[in-house]
mmCIF file of C-alpha atoms in Angstrom:
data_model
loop_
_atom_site.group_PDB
_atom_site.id
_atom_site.type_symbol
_atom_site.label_atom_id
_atom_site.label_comp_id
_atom_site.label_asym_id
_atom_site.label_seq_id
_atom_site.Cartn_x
_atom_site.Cartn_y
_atom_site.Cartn_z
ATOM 1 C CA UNK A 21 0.000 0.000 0.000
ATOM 2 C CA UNK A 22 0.915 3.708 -0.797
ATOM 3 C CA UNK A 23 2.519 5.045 2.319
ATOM 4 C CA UNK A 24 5.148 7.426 1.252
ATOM 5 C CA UNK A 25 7.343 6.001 4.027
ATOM 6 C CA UNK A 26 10.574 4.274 3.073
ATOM 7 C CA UNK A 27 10.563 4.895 -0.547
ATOM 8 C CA UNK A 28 12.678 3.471 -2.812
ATOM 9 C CA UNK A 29 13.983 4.490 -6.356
ATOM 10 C CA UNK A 30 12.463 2.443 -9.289
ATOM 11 C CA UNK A 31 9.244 2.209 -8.474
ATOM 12 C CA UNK A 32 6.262 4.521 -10.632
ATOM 13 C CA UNK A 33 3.200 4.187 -8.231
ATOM 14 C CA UNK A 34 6.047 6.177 -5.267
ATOM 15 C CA UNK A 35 7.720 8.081 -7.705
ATOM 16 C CA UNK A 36 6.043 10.907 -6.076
ATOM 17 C CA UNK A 37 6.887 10.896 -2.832
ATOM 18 C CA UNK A 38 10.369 9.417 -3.718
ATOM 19 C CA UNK A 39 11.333 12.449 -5.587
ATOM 20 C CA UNK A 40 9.778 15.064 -3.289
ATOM 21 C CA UNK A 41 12.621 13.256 -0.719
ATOM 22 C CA UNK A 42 15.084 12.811 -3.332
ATOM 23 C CA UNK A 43 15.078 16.892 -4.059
ATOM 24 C CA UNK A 44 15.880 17.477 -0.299
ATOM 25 C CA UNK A 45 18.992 15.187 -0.625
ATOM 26 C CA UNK A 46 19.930 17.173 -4.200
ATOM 27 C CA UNK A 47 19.903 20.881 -2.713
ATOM 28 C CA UNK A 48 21.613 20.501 0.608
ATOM 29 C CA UNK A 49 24.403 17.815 -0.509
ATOM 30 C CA UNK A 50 26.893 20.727 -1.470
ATOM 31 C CA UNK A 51 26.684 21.524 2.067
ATOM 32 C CA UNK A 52 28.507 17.801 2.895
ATOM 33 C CA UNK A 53 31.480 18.454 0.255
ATOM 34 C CA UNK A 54 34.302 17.344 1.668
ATOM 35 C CA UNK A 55 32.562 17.006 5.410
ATOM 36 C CA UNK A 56 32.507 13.599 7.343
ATOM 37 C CA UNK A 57 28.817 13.017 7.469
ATOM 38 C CA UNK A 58 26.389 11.214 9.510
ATOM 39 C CA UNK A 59 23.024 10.727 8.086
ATOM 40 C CA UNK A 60 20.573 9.809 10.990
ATOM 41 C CA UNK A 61 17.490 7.407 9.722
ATOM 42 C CA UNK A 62 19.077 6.449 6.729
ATOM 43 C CA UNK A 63 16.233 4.369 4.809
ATOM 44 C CA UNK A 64 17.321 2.649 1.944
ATOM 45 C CA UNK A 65 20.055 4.686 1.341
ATOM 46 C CA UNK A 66 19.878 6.168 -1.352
ATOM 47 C CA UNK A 67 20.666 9.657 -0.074
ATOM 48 C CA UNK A 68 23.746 8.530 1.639
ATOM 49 C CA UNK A 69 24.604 7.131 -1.192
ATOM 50 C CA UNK A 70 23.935 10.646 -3.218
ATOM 51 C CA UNK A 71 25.829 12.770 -0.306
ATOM 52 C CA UNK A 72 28.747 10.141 -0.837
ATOM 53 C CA UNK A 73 29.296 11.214 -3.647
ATOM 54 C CA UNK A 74 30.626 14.914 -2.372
ATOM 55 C CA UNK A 75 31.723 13.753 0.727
ATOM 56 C CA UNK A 76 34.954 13.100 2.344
ATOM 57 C CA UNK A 77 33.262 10.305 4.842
ATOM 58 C CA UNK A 78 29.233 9.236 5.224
ATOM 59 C CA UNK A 79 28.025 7.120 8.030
ATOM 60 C CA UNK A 80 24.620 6.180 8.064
ATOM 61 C CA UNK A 81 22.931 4.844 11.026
ATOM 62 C CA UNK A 82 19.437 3.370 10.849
ATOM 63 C CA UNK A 83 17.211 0.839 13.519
ATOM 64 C CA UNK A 84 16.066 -1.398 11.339
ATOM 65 C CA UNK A 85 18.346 -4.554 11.301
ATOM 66 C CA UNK A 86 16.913 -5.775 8.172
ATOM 67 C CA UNK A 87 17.439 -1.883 6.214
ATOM 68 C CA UNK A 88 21.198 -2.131 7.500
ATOM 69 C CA UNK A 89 21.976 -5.225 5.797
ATOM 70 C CA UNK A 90 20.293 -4.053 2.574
ATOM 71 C CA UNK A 91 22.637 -0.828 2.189
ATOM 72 C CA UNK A 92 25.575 -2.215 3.290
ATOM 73 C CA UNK A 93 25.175 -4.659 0.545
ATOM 74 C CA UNK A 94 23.792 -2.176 -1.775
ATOM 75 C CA UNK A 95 25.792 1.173 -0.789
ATOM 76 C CA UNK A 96 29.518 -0.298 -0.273
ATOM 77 C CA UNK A 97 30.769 3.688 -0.222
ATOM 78 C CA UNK A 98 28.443 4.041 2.656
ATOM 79 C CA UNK A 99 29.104 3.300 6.580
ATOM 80 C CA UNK A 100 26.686 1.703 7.848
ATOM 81 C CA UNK A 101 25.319 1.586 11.488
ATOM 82 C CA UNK A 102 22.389 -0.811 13.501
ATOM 83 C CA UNK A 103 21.196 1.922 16.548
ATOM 84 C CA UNK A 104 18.988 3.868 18.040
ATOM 85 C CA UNK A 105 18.652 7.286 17.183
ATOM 86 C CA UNK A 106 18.162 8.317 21.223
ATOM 87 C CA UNK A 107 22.012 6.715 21.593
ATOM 88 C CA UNK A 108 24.073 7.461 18.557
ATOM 89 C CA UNK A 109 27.104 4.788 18.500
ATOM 90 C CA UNK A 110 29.603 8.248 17.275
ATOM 91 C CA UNK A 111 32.331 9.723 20.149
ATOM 92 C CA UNK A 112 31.568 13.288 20.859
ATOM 93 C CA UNK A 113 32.553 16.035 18.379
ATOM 94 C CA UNK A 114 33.626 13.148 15.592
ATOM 95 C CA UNK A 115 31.618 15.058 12.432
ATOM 96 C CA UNK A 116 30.879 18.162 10.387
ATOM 97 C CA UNK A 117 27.306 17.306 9.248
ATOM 98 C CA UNK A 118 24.377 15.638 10.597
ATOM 99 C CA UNK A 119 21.494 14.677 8.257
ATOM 100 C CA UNK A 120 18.001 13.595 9.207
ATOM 101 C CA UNK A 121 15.647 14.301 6.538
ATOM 102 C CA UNK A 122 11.977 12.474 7.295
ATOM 103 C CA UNK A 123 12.464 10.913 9.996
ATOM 104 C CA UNK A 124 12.080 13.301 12.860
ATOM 105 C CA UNK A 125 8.510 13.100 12.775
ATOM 106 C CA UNK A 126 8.748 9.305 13.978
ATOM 107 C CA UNK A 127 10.897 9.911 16.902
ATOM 108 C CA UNK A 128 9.483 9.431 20.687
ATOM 109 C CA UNK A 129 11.685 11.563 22.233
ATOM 110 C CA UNK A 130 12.711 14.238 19.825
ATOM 111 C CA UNK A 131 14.653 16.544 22.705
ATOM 112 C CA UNK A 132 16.835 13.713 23.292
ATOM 113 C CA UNK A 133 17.665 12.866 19.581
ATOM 114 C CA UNK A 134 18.463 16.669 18.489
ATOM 115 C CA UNK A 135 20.659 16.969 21.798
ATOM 116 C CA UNK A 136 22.777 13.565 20.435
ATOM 117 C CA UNK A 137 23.286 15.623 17.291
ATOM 118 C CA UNK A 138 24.601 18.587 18.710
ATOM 119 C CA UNK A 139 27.354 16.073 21.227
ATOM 120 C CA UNK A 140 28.491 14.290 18.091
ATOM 121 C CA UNK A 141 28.971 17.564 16.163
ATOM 122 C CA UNK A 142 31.978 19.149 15.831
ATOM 123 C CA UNK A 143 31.794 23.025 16.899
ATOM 124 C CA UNK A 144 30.249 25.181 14.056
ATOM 125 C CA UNK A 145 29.166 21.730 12.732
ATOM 126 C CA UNK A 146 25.808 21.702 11.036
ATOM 127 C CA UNK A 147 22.372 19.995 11.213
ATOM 128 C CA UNK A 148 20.095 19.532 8.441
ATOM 129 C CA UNK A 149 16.333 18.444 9.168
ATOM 130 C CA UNK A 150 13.535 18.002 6.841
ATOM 131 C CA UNK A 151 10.168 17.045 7.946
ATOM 132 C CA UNK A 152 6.436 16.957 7.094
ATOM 133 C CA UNK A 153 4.890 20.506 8.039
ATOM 134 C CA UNK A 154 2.363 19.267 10.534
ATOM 135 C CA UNK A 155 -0.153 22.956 8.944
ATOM 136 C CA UNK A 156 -0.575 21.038 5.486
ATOM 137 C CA UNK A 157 0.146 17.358 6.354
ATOM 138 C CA UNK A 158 -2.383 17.039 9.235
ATOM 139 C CA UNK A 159 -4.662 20.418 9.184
ATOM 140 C CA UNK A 160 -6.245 21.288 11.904
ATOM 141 C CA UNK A 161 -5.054 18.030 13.901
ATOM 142 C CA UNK A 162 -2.577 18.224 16.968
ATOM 143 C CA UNK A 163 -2.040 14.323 16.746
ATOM 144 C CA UNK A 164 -0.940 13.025 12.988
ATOM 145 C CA UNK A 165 -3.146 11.695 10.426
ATOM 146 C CA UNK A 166 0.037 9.354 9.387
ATOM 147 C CA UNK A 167 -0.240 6.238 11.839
ATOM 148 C CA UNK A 168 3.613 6.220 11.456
ATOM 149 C CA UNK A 169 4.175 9.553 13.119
ATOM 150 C CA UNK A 170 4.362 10.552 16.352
ATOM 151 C CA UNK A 171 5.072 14.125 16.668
ATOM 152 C CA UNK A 172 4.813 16.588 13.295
ATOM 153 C CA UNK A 173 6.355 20.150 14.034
ATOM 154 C CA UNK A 174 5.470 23.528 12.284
ATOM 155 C CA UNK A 175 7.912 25.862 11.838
ATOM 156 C CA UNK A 176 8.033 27.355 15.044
ATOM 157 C CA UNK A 177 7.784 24.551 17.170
ATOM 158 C CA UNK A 178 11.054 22.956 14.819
ATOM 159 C CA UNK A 179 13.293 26.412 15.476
ATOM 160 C CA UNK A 180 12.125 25.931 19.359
ATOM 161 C CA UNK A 181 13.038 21.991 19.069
ATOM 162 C CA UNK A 182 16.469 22.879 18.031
ATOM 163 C CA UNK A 183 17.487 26.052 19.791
ATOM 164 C CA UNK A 184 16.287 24.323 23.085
ATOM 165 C CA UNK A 185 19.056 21.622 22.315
ATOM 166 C CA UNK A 186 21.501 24.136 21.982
ATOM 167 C CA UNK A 187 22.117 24.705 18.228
ATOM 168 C CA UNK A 188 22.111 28.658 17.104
ATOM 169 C CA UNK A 189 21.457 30.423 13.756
ATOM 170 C CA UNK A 190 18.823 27.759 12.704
ATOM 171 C CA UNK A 191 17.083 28.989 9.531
ATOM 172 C CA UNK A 192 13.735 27.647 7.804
ATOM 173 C CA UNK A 193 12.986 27.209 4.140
ATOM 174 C CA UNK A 194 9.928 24.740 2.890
ATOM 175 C CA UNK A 195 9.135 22.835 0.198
ATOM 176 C CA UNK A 196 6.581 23.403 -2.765
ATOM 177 C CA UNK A 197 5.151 22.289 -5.886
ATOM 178 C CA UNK A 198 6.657 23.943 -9.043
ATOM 179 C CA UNK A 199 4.728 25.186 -11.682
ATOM 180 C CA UNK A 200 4.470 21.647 -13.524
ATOM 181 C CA UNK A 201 3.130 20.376 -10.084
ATOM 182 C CA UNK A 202 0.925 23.162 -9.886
ATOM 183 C CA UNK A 203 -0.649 21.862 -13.135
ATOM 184 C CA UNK A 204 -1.200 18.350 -12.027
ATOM 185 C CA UNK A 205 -3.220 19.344 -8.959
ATOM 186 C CA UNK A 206 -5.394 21.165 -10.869
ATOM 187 C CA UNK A 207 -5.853 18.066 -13.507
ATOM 188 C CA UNK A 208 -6.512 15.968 -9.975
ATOM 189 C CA UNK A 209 -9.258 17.848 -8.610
ATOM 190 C CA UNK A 210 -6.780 20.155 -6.524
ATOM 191 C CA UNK A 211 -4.164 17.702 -5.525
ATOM 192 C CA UNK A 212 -2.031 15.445 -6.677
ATOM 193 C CA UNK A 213 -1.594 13.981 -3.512
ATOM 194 C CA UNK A 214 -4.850 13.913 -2.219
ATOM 195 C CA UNK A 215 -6.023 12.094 -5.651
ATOM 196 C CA UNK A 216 -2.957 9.206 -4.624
ATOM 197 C CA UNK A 217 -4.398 9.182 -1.147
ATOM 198 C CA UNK A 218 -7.342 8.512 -2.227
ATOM 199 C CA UNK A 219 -6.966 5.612 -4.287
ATOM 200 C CA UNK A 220 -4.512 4.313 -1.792
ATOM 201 C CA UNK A 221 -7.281 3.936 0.667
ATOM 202 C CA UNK A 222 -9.849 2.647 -1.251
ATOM 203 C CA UNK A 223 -7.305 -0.012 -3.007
ATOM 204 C CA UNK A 224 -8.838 1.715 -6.636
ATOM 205 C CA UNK A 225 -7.000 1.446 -9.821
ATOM 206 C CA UNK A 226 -5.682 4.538 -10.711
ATOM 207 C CA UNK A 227 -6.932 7.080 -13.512
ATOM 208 C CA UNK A 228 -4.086 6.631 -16.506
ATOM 209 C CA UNK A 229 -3.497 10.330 -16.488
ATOM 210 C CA UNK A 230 -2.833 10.009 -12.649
ATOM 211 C CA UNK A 231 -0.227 6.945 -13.406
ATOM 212 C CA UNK A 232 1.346 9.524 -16.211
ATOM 213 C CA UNK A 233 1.790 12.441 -13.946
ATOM 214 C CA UNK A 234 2.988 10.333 -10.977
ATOM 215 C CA UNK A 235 5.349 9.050 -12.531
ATOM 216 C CA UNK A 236 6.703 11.878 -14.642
ATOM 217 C CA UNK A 237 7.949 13.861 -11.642
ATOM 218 C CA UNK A 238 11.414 14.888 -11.346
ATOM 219 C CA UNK A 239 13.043 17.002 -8.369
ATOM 220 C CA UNK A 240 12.856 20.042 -10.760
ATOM 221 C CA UNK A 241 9.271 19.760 -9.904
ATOM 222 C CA UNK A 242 9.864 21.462 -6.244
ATOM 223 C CA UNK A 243 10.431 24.128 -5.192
ATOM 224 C CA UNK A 244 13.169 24.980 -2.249
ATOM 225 C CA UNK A 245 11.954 28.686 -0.951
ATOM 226 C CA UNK A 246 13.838 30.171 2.433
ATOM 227 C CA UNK A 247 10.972 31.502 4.536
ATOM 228 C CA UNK A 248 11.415 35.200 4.098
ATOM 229 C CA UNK A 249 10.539 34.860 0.338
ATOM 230 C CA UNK A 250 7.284 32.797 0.824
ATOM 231 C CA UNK A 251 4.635 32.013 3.811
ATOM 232 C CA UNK A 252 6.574 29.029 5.769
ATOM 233 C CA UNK A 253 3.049 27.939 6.883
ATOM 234 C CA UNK A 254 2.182 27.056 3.298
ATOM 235 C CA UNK A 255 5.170 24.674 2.976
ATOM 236 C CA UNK A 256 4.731 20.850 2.664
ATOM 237 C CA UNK A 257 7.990 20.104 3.955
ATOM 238 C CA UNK A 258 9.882 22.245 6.521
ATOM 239 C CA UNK A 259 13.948 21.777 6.089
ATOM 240 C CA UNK A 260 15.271 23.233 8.625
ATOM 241 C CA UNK A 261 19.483 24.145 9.022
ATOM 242 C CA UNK A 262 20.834 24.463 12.463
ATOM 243 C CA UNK A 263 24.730 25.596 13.936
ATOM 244 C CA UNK A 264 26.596 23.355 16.911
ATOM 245 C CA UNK A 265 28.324 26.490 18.700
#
């Protein structure tokens, strides 16, 4: 079933959702060049892979036994870690650049996994989070829609997350659909990923035009705006970069 969680390259019905995590990966990885890297919640691994690709050293550490064993057979370039993300297995200060990009939002005890980033930082080290923005992903809900979430953050309560930890000069930019995008929620009734939804739940074929557009997105489909330049609140991702003193 259509989840959006855990996506995986390859695969037309999650295209979607794989490249709207896939464009996160793609914007921020010039921020790993030549960094040692951990990437908390790895997934497949796909965007450790990606980041390995610019930088000097990439750890990933993930809590899922079975999704270790996959990328270290899959992702030989890539470190490769069994833990829990409340007790990172890294000595203090030992890299440059944490990266936790949708993953946050499953976490029990989010205080305690932002403060683990900030120890294994180095100082001036960076953070990168990206995360569902809990104003469009579950409106007008405190508690998630997504039965695999347990907290979703809007922008404010992400910047107070992460300055509580510790970590200075956090900035916010969110994700949005392009133009193209913009198109193919109007051809869907208003959204794209309502229309998905939809059909997910019901376990209904899907519309051929809705299999087209699916899988015809590319990361050049999003848009990455700071939040100065466009209404945060409107976002459908929140990536968020933070600063270990």
């Amino acid at each position: 079933m259509l989840t959006g969680e855990r996506t995986i390259p390859g695969l037309d019905i999650e295209n979607y959702w794989f490249r709207r995590h896939e464009v996160v990966y793609q914007r921020l990885a010039p921020r790993c060049a030549r960094r040692d890297v951990l990437e908390a919640g790895c997934g497949e691994g796909y965007g450790a892979n990606l980041i390995a690709g610019v930088a000097r050293r990439v750890v990933a550490v993930d809590y899922d036994e079975t999704t270790v064993a996959y990328v270290r057979r899959r992702y030989p370039r890539v470190e490769v870690l069994h833990a829990n993300l409340a007790e990172l297995p890294l000595p203090d200060a030992s890299v440059d650049v944490v990266v936790n990009f949708q993953v946050i939002e499953h976490l029990w005890d989010q205080g305690q996994f932002v403060r683990e980033c900030l120890r294994v930082l180095r100082p001036a080290g960076v953070l990168m989070v990206s995360t569902p923005n809990r104003i469009t992903f579950s409106p007008g809900r405190d508690t998630p829609i997504n039965p695999f979430h347990t907290r979703e953050l809007n922008a404010g309560e992400l910047t107070e997350l992460l300055e509580e930890a510790g970590f200075t000069h956090v900035s916010m930019s969110g994700l949005f659909h392009g133009a193209r995008l913009c198109e193919m929620d109007a051809r869907h009734g208003g959204s794209i990923i309502d229309a998905q939804i939809a059909r997910a739940v019901a376990d209904a074929p899907w519309p051929p035009q809705l299999v087209a557009d699916v899988a015809a997105v590319t990361t050049d489909d999003f848009d990455l705006i700071e939040s100065g330049d466009r209404d945060i609140d409107d976002s459908l991702d929140l990536i968020a970069v933070a600063v270990r003193p």
